[in-house]
PDB file of C-alpha atoms in Angstrom:
ATOM      1  CA  MET A   1       0.000   0.000   0.000  1.00 56.00           C
ATOM      2  CA  ILE A   2       1.240   3.479  -0.827  1.00 64.00           C
ATOM      3  CA  THR A   3       0.867   6.157   1.823  1.00 73.00           C
ATOM      4  CA  ILE A   4       0.291   9.589   0.318  1.00 80.00           C
ATOM      5  CA  PRO A   5       2.084  12.344   2.292  1.00 82.00           C
ATOM      6  CA  SER A   6      -0.010  15.397   3.174  1.00 87.00           C
ATOM      7  CA  VAL A   7       2.033  17.667   0.865  1.00 86.00           C
ATOM      8  CA  ILE A   8       0.966  15.479  -2.097  1.00 85.00           C
ATOM      9  CA  SER A   9      -2.671  15.322  -0.934  1.00 85.00           C
ATOM     10  CA  THR A  10      -2.688  19.121  -0.782  1.00 85.00           C
ATOM     11  CA  ALA A  11      -1.173  19.357  -4.279  1.00 83.00           C
ATOM     12  CA  LEU A  12      -3.728  16.905  -5.689  1.00 83.00           C
ATOM     13  CA  ALA A  13      -6.559  18.954  -4.188  1.00 86.00           C
ATOM     14  CA  SER A  14      -5.303  22.103  -5.914  1.00 82.00           C
ATOM     15  CA  SER A  15      -5.893  22.946  -9.544  1.00 76.00           C
ATOM     16  CA  ASP A  16      -2.208  23.389 -10.356  1.00 77.00           C
ATOM     17  CA  TYR A  17       0.595  20.913  -9.800  1.00 82.00           C
ATOM     18  CA  ARG A  18       3.245  19.236 -11.901  1.00 90.00           C
ATOM     19  CA  VAL A  19       4.748  15.755 -11.862  1.00 90.00           C
ATOM     20  CA  ALA A  20       7.957  14.201 -13.124  1.00 90.00           C
ATOM     21  CA  LEU A  21       9.258  10.676 -13.365  1.00 89.00           C
ATOM     22  CA  LEU A  22      12.638  10.000 -11.744  1.00 91.00           C
ATOM     23  CA  ALA A  23      14.490   6.897 -12.938  1.00 89.00           C
ATOM     24  CA  GLN A  24      17.487   5.624 -11.009  1.00 91.00           C
ATOM     25  CA  LEU A  25      19.021   3.038 -13.324  1.00 87.00           C
ATOM     26  CA  PRO A  26      22.398   1.337 -13.023  1.00 87.00           C
ATOM     27  CA  GLY A  27      25.181   2.902 -15.060  1.00 81.00           C
ATOM     28  CA  THR A  28      27.001   6.194 -15.413  1.00 78.00           C
ATOM     29  CA  GLY A  29      24.606   9.056 -16.090  1.00 76.00           C
ATOM     30  CA  MET A  30      21.514   6.874 -15.741  1.00 83.00           C
ATOM     31  CA  SER A  31      19.758   8.830 -12.985  1.00 88.00           C
ATOM     32  CA  VAL A  32      17.370  10.744 -15.230  1.00 88.00           C
ATOM     33  CA  THR A  33      14.060  12.593 -15.196  1.00 89.00           C
ATOM     34  CA  ASP A  34      11.475  13.422 -17.825  1.00 87.00           C
ATOM     35  CA  SER A  35      11.360  16.983 -16.439  1.00 88.00           C
ATOM     36  CA  HIS A  36      12.932  19.746 -18.507  1.00 88.00           C
ATOM     37  CA  LYS A  37      15.344  20.559 -15.674  1.00 91.00           C
ATOM     38  CA  ALA A  38      17.405  18.490 -13.252  1.00 93.00           C
ATOM     39  CA  ILE A  39      15.820  17.402  -9.953  1.00 94.00           C
ATOM     40  CA  THR A  40      17.748  16.469  -6.810  1.00 94.00           C
ATOM     41  CA  TYR A  41      16.122  13.973  -4.472  1.00 94.00           C
ATOM     42  CA  ASP A  42      17.656  12.054  -1.575  1.00 92.00           C
ATOM     43  CA  GLY A  43      21.196  13.105  -2.531  1.00 93.00           C
ATOM     44  CA  VAL A  44      20.853  12.004  -6.167  1.00 94.00           C
ATOM     45  CA  THR A  45      20.606  14.510  -9.024  1.00 94.00           C
ATOM     46  CA  TYR A  46      18.365  13.259 -11.823  1.00 92.00           C
ATOM     47  CA  ALA A  47      19.502  14.781 -15.120  1.00 88.00           C
ATOM     48  CA  ALA A  48      16.936  16.235 -17.501  1.00 87.00           C
ATOM     49  CA  THR A  49      16.628  14.139 -20.637  1.00 75.00           C
ATOM     50  CA  ASP A  50      15.219  17.020 -22.716  1.00 68.00           C
ATOM     51  CA  GLY A  51      12.450  14.871 -24.154  1.00 59.00           C
ATOM     52  CA  LEU A  52      14.676  11.867 -24.722  1.00 69.00           C
ATOM     53  CA  MET A  53      12.688   9.747 -22.275  1.00 63.00           C
ATOM     54  CA  LEU A  54       9.966   8.747 -24.709  1.00 57.00           C
ATOM     55  CA  LYS A  55       7.666   6.480 -22.812  1.00 64.00           C
ATOM     56  CA  THR A  56       7.168   4.116 -19.941  1.00 69.00           C
ATOM     57  CA  THR A  57       4.877   1.150 -19.595  1.00 65.00           C
ATOM     58  CA  ASP A  58       2.145   0.760 -17.018  1.00 62.00           C
ATOM     59  CA  VAL A  59       2.905  -1.088 -13.819  1.00 57.00           C
ATOM     60  CA  ASN A  60       0.757  -4.172 -13.320  1.00 55.00           C
ATOM     61  CA  ARG A  61      -0.091  -4.119  -9.613  1.00 56.00           C
ATOM     62  CA  THR A  62      -1.128  -7.435  -8.111  1.00 57.00           C
ATOM     63  CA  THR A  63      -0.942  -9.272  -4.809  1.00 60.00           C
ATOM     64  CA  ASN A  64      -0.193 -12.533  -6.619  1.00 59.00           C
ATOM     65  CA  ILE A  65       3.323 -13.888  -6.708  1.00 56.00           C
ATOM     66  CA  GLU A  66       4.326 -13.318 -10.312  1.00 57.00           C
ATOM     67  CA  VAL A  67       6.978 -11.611 -12.350  1.00 59.00           C
ATOM     68  CA  ASN A  68       5.899  -8.141 -13.512  1.00 74.00           C
ATOM     69  CA  SER A  69       7.923  -5.765 -15.611  1.00 80.00           C
ATOM     70  CA  TYR A  70       8.345  -2.080 -16.384  1.00 81.00           C
ATOM     71  CA  THR A  71      10.052  -0.670 -19.470  1.00 86.00           C
ATOM     72  CA  ILE A  72      11.525   2.788 -20.092  1.00 83.00           C
ATOM     73  CA  THR A  73      12.243   3.812 -23.680  1.00 83.00           C
ATOM     74  CA  PHE A  74      14.659   6.576 -24.649  1.00 78.00           C
ATOM     75  CA  ALA A  75      14.826   8.330 -28.039  1.00 76.00           C
ATOM     76  CA  GLY A  76      18.031   9.123 -29.863  1.00 68.00           C
ATOM     77  CA  ALA A  77      19.984   6.318 -28.251  1.00 62.00           C
ATOM     78  CA  ASP A  78      23.456   7.517 -27.346  1.00 65.00           C
ATOM     79  CA  LYS A  79      26.278   5.037 -27.992  1.00 70.00           C
ATOM     80  CA  ALA A  80      27.816   5.802 -24.588  1.00 68.00           C
ATOM     81  CA  VAL A  81      24.533   4.937 -22.855  1.00 70.00           C
ATOM     82  CA  TYR A  82      23.684   1.682 -24.557  1.00 71.00           C
ATOM     83  CA  GLY A  83      27.375   0.773 -24.644  1.00 76.00           C
ATOM     84  CA  GLN A  84      27.165   0.405 -20.855  1.00 78.00           C
ATOM     85  CA  TYR A  85      24.450  -2.189 -21.306  1.00 77.00           C
ATOM     86  CA  SER A  86      25.757  -4.027 -24.385  1.00 77.00           C
ATOM     87  CA  ASP A  87      27.901  -6.420 -22.332  1.00 75.00           C
ATOM     88  CA  ASN A  88      24.980  -7.086 -19.931  1.00 74.00           C
ATOM     89  CA  ALA A  89      27.035  -5.678 -17.034  1.00 77.00           C
ATOM     90  CA  HIS A  90      23.893  -4.114 -15.535  1.00 83.00           C
ATOM     91  CA  VAL A  91      21.538  -7.075 -15.901  1.00 81.00           C
ATOM     92  CA  GLY A  92      20.390  -8.106 -12.424  1.00 80.00           C
ATOM     93  CA  LYS A  93      21.198  -4.738 -10.829  1.00 86.00           C
ATOM     94  CA  THR A  94      18.538  -2.776  -8.958  1.00 87.00           C
ATOM     95  CA  ALA A  95      16.590   0.035 -10.628  1.00 88.00           C
ATOM     96  CA  THR A  96      13.985   2.312  -9.021  1.00 90.00           C
ATOM     97  CA  LEU A  97      11.336   4.648 -10.438  1.00 88.00           C
ATOM     98  CA  TYR A  98       9.835   7.534  -8.498  1.00 91.00           C
ATOM     99  CA  LEU A  99       6.981   9.955  -9.119  1.00 90.00           C
ATOM    100  CA  ALA A 100       7.879  13.488  -8.002  1.00 93.00           C
ATOM    101  CA  PHE A 101       5.373  16.268  -7.360  1.00 93.00           C
ATOM    102  CA  LEU A 102       6.694  19.695  -8.343  1.00 92.00           C
ATOM    103  CA  ASP A 103       5.784  23.340  -7.821  1.00 87.00           C
ATOM    104  CA  ASP A 104       5.323  25.958 -10.573  1.00 85.00           C
ATOM    105  CA  ASP A 105       9.111  26.378 -10.840  1.00 88.00           C
ATOM    106  CA  TYR A 106       9.583  22.608 -11.394  1.00 88.00           C
ATOM    107  CA  GLU A 107      11.184  22.177  -7.971  1.00 91.00           C
ATOM    108  CA  LEU A 108      10.169  19.450  -5.501  1.00 92.00           C
ATOM    109  CA  LEU A 109       7.288  20.523  -3.278  1.00 90.00           C
ATOM    110  CA  SER A 110       9.275  19.022  -0.388  1.00 88.00           C
ATOM    111  CA  SER A 111      11.488  16.024   0.314  1.00 82.00           C
ATOM    112  CA  SER A 112       8.321  14.044   1.062  1.00 88.00           C
ATOM    113  CA  SER A 113       6.729  14.875  -2.314  1.00 91.00           C
ATOM    114  CA  VAL A 114       8.266  11.834  -4.016  1.00 92.00           C
ATOM    115  CA  ILE A 115       6.626   8.399  -4.177  1.00 90.00           C
ATOM    116  CA  GLU A 116       8.493   5.220  -5.027  1.00 87.00           C
ATOM    117  CA  MET A 117       6.506   3.649  -7.862  1.00 82.00           C
ATOM    118  CA  TYR A 118       8.574   0.622  -8.764  1.00 81.00           C
ATOM    119  CA  THR A 119      11.713  -1.186  -7.668  1.00 83.00           C
ATOM    120  CA  GLY A 120      13.080  -4.086  -9.661  1.00 84.00           C
ATOM    121  CA  VAL A 121      16.142  -5.415 -11.394  1.00 85.00           C
ATOM    122  CA  VAL A 122      17.352  -4.789 -14.940  1.00 86.00           C
ATOM    123  CA  ASP A 123      16.125  -7.765 -16.934  1.00 84.00           C
ATOM    124  CA  THR A 124      16.921  -6.912 -20.550  1.00 84.00           C
ATOM    125  CA  TRP A 125      17.751  -3.991 -22.806  1.00 83.00           C
ATOM    126  CA  ALA A 126      17.031  -3.418 -26.474  1.00 84.00           C
ATOM    127  CA  LEU A 127      18.237  -1.111 -29.227  1.00 83.00           C
ATOM    128  CA  SER A 128      15.868  -0.492 -32.111  1.00 83.00           C
ATOM    129  CA  GLU A 129      17.102   1.500 -35.094  1.00 82.00           C
ATOM    130  CA  SER A 130      15.509   2.461 -38.368  1.00 81.00           C
ATOM    131  CA  GLY A 131      16.364   5.002 -41.063  1.00 81.00           C
ATOM    132  CA  LYS A 132      14.765   7.778 -38.985  1.00 80.00           C
ATOM    133  CA  THR A 133      14.781   6.711 -35.333  1.00 77.00           C
ATOM    134  CA  SER A 134      16.956   5.121 -32.723  1.00 79.00           C
ATOM    135  CA  ASP A 135      15.303   3.926 -29.501  1.00 82.00           C
ATOM    136  CA  PHE A 136      16.941   2.346 -26.471  1.00 83.00           C
ATOM    137  CA  SER A 137      14.797   0.577 -23.878  1.00 85.00           C
ATOM    138  CA  ILE A 138      15.522  -0.936 -20.508  1.00 86.00           C
ATOM    139  CA  LYS A 139      13.162  -3.568 -19.098  1.00 88.00           C
ATOM    140  CA  MET A 140      13.034  -4.060 -15.345  1.00 86.00           C
ATOM    141  CA  THR A 141      11.288  -6.894 -13.549  1.00 83.00           C
ATOM    142  CA  ASN A 142      10.242  -7.166  -9.934  1.00 71.00           C
ATOM    143  CA  HIS A 143      12.169  -9.131  -7.339  1.00 56.00           C
ATOM    144  CA  TRP A 144      10.366 -12.393  -8.146  1.00 52.00           C
ATOM    145  CA  SER A 145      12.396 -12.684 -11.350  1.00 48.00           C
ATOM    146  CA  THR A 146      15.515 -13.371  -9.289  1.00 51.00           C
ATOM    147  CA  PHE A 147      13.870 -15.148  -6.390  1.00 50.00           C
ATOM    148  CA  GLU A 148      16.197 -17.880  -5.179  1.00 51.00           C
ATOM    149  CA  ILE A 149      14.155 -20.964  -4.338  1.00 48.00           C
ATOM    150  CA  VAL A 150      15.374 -22.751  -1.246  1.00 48.00           C
ATOM    151  CA  ASN A 151      14.565 -26.436  -0.810  1.00 48.00           C
ATOM    152  CA  GLY A 152      11.530 -26.698   1.477  1.00 48.00           C
ATOM    153  CA  ARG A 153      10.409 -23.071   1.031  1.00 49.00           C
ATOM    154  CA  PHE A 154       6.778 -22.617   0.010  1.00 47.00           C
ATOM    155  CA  THR A 155       6.300 -19.670  -2.326  1.00 57.00           C
ATOM    156  CA  ASN A 156       2.585 -18.995  -2.417  1.00 62.00           C
ATOM    157  CA  SER A 157      -0.109 -18.348   0.150  1.00 67.00           C
ATOM    158  CA  SER A 158      -2.054 -21.577  -0.311  1.00 66.00           C
ATOM    159  CA  SER A 159       1.044 -23.791  -0.010  1.00 63.00           C
ATOM    160  CA  GLN A 160       2.205 -21.831   3.029  1.00 68.00           C
ATOM    161  CA  GLU A 161      -1.194 -22.144   4.736  1.00 71.00           C
ATOM    162  CA  GLU A 162      -1.287 -25.906   4.199  1.00 67.00           C
ATOM    163  CA  LEU A 163       1.567 -26.227   6.673  1.00 68.00           C
ATOM    164  CA  TYR A 164       1.015 -23.061   8.727  1.00 74.00           C
ATOM    165  CA  SER A 165      -2.693 -22.303   9.018  1.00 80.00           C
ATOM    166  CA  GLY A 166      -3.414 -18.562   8.822  1.00 82.00           C
ATOM    167  CA  ASP A 167       0.107 -17.639   7.648  1.00 80.00           C
ATOM    168  CA  THR A 168      -0.461 -15.332   4.657  1.00 76.00           C
ATOM    169  CA  ILE A 169       3.109 -14.010   4.404  1.00 72.00           C
ATOM    170  CA  PHE A 170       3.028 -14.106   0.589  1.00 69.00           C
ATOM    171  CA  GLU A 171      -0.307 -12.312   0.187  1.00 68.00           C
ATOM    172  CA  PHE A 172       1.293  -8.880  -0.267  1.00 64.00           C
ATOM    173  CA  ALA A 173       4.777  -9.950  -1.349  1.00 62.00           C
ATOM    174  CA  THR A 174       5.111  -7.847  -4.508  1.00 53.00           C
ATOM    175  CA  GLN A 175       7.094  -4.567  -4.580  1.00 44.00           C
ATOM    176  CA  ASP A 176       5.184  -3.081  -7.515  1.00 46.00           C
ATOM    177  CA  LYS A 177       3.744   0.356  -6.914  1.00 51.00           C
ATOM    178  CA  LEU A 178       0.638   2.039  -8.297  1.00 52.00           C
ATOM    179  CA  PRO A 179       0.995   4.029 -11.551  1.00 52.00           C
ATOM    180  CA  LEU A 180       0.215   7.522 -10.232  1.00 50.00           C
ATOM    181  CA  LYS A 181       1.344   9.805 -13.069  1.00 53.00           C
ATOM    182  CA  TRP A 182      -1.445  12.302 -13.720  1.00 54.00           C
ATOM    183  CA  GLY A 183      -1.644  15.103 -16.294  1.00 53.00           C
ATOM    184  CA  ILE A 184       0.214  18.361 -15.979  1.00 48.00           C
TER     185      ILE A 184
END
């Protein structure tokens, strides 16, 4: 469950607020935002991509134990950026996406005006080029994609409850967050 801080509730109740996506991806220069200016949050400066962050996929929120993914696509793929991923050095590393609420000057409303939307690991990357475009995408999956099964461990609620009646430890096991990006 996502708890909405009061500063965000106040912003949502007003008629004027702005939002930005913050992506903290593994690799040099891969802390980026879709805002037109850099945003600093929790000691990390997210560089403006000047419209290069093309799109993101929706997050599939579920309480079931399953692998879900999230993809970010960048336009005008830079060789230095996808070169970091071409040897799969970042596959399996943690990546996090945040939704930041901004004021009229595109600054954070406060340090509590950022919501973690998704945390996962880099699963795959892709480069797609045509005569007119070059897109680079990074696909992240939730923690269940790298879940290490231990002999004797039960990994779903019904199996767990067969041995331990009332134990619903896996009911809310996913780390996916709600897609909360509203219009500007």
